[in-house]
Tab-separated table of C-alpha atoms in Angstrom:
chain	number	residue	atom	x	y	z
N	30	MET	CA	-7.237	27.996	12.853
N	31	LYS	CA	-10.283	26.803	11.037
N	32	LYS	CA	-13.320	25.805	13.161
N	33	TYR	CA	-15.145	22.649	12.163
N	34	GLU	CA	-18.940	22.374	12.369
N	35	SER	CA	-18.739	18.815	13.679
N	36	LYS	CA	-16.321	16.053	14.597
N	37	GLN	CA	-17.289	14.225	11.394
N	38	GLU	CA	-16.344	17.294	9.273
N	39	LEU	CA	-12.922	17.302	10.915
N	40	ILE	CA	-12.481	13.509	10.406
N	41	ASN	CA	-13.500	13.876	6.690
N	42	THR	CA	-11.029	16.767	6.222
N	43	ILE	CA	-8.198	14.731	7.813
N	44	LYS	CA	-9.031	11.717	5.610
N	45	ASN	CA	-9.214	13.770	2.468
N	46	THR	CA	-5.921	15.581	3.223
N	47	LEU	CA	-4.204	12.261	3.997
N	48	ASN	CA	-5.467	10.648	0.787
N	49	SER	CA	-4.212	13.666	-1.193
N	50	TYR	CA	-0.818	13.514	0.457
N	51	LEU	CA	-0.509	9.745	-0.062
N	52	SER	CA	-1.463	10.061	-3.739
N	53	GLU	CA	1.699	12.082	-4.261
N	54	PHE	CA	3.606	8.826	-3.758
N	55	ASP	CA	1.490	6.590	-6.047
N	56	ASP	CA	3.915	6.671	-8.957
N	57	ILE	CA	7.108	6.205	-6.898
N	58	LEU	CA	8.598	2.750	-7.363
N	59	GLU	CA	10.247	0.921	-4.442
N	60	ASN	CA	13.679	1.398	-5.901
N	61	GLU	CA	13.036	5.222	-6.147
N	62	LYS	CA	12.024	5.764	-2.534
N	63	ASN	CA	15.523	7.004	-1.525
N	64	ARG	CA	16.115	9.001	-4.718
N	65	VAL	CA	17.513	12.474	-4.162
N	66	ILE	CA	16.071	15.199	-6.383
N	67	ILE	CA	17.888	18.455	-6.774
N	68	GLY	CA	15.812	21.257	-5.216
N	69	VAL	CA	13.828	18.890	-2.966
N	70	ASP	CA	15.009	18.710	0.667
N	71	LYS	CA	13.859	15.127	1.338
N	72	THR	CA	13.687	11.826	-0.496
N	73	PRO	CA	10.195	10.224	-0.679
N	74	ALA	CA	11.069	7.899	2.231
N	75	GLN	CA	12.449	10.740	4.336
N	76	ASN	CA	9.302	12.832	3.576
N	77	ILE	CA	7.018	10.087	4.905
N	78	SER	CA	9.276	9.442	7.925
N	79	TYR	CA	9.246	13.218	8.713
N	80	GLN	CA	5.407	13.343	8.556
N	81	LEU	CA	5.046	10.212	10.696
N	82	GLY	CA	7.438	11.741	13.248
N	83	TRP	CA	5.359	14.886	13.452
N	84	VAL	CA	2.111	12.952	13.834
N	85	SER	CA	3.675	10.836	16.612
N	86	LEU	CA	4.883	13.962	18.434
N	87	LEU	CA	1.475	15.647	18.086
N	88	LEU	CA	-0.324	12.590	19.480
N	89	ASP	CA	2.177	12.485	22.355
N	90	TRP	CA	1.568	16.135	23.134
N	91	GLU	CA	-2.213	15.556	23.047
N	92	LYS	CA	-1.935	12.462	25.341
N	93	ASN	CA	0.223	14.424	27.809
N	94	GLU	CA	-2.018	17.482	27.777
N	95	ASN	CA	-5.112	15.397	28.349
N	96	ALA	CA	-3.330	13.695	31.286
N	97	GLY	CA	-2.779	17.128	32.862
N	98	HIS	CA	0.947	17.277	32.063
N	99	GLU	CA	2.636	20.361	30.695
N	100	VAL	CA	3.635	19.977	27.030
N	101	SER	CA	7.278	20.719	26.302
N	102	MET	CA	8.409	22.141	23.013
N	103	PRO	CA	10.774	20.922	21.775
N	104	LYS	CA	10.448	17.542	23.320
N	105	VAL	CA	12.390	17.052	26.606
N	106	GLY	CA	15.819	15.740	25.785
N	107	PHE	CA	15.893	17.205	22.289
N	108	ASP	CA	19.220	18.833	21.510
N	109	ILE	CA	19.192	20.975	18.418
N	110	LEU	CA	22.971	21.042	18.355
N	111	THR	CA	23.375	17.241	18.148
N	112	PRO	CA	22.241	15.650	14.935
N	113	PRO	CA	20.388	12.389	15.199
N	114	LYS	CA	22.375	9.159	14.890
N	115	ARG	CA	21.817	7.263	11.652
N	116	GLY	CA	21.887	3.573	11.001
């Protein structure tokens, strides 16, 4: 993993990466957010939801680790055999 010279360098890298990621959605209209494209595994809305889910999970792991708790992977209660409920 890359080592950063300073906290500010890490913050700048995160901001630049986020801006680059978000710019990929600039040209997507509201009525296209759920459009399925052959060869792409997620719609634009699903892609953003997926990323937000990961960020939420990472922040939760960080919070638990800083509180002295053991981090569980996958999250406690996660069942790979049961798909998530929709709607």
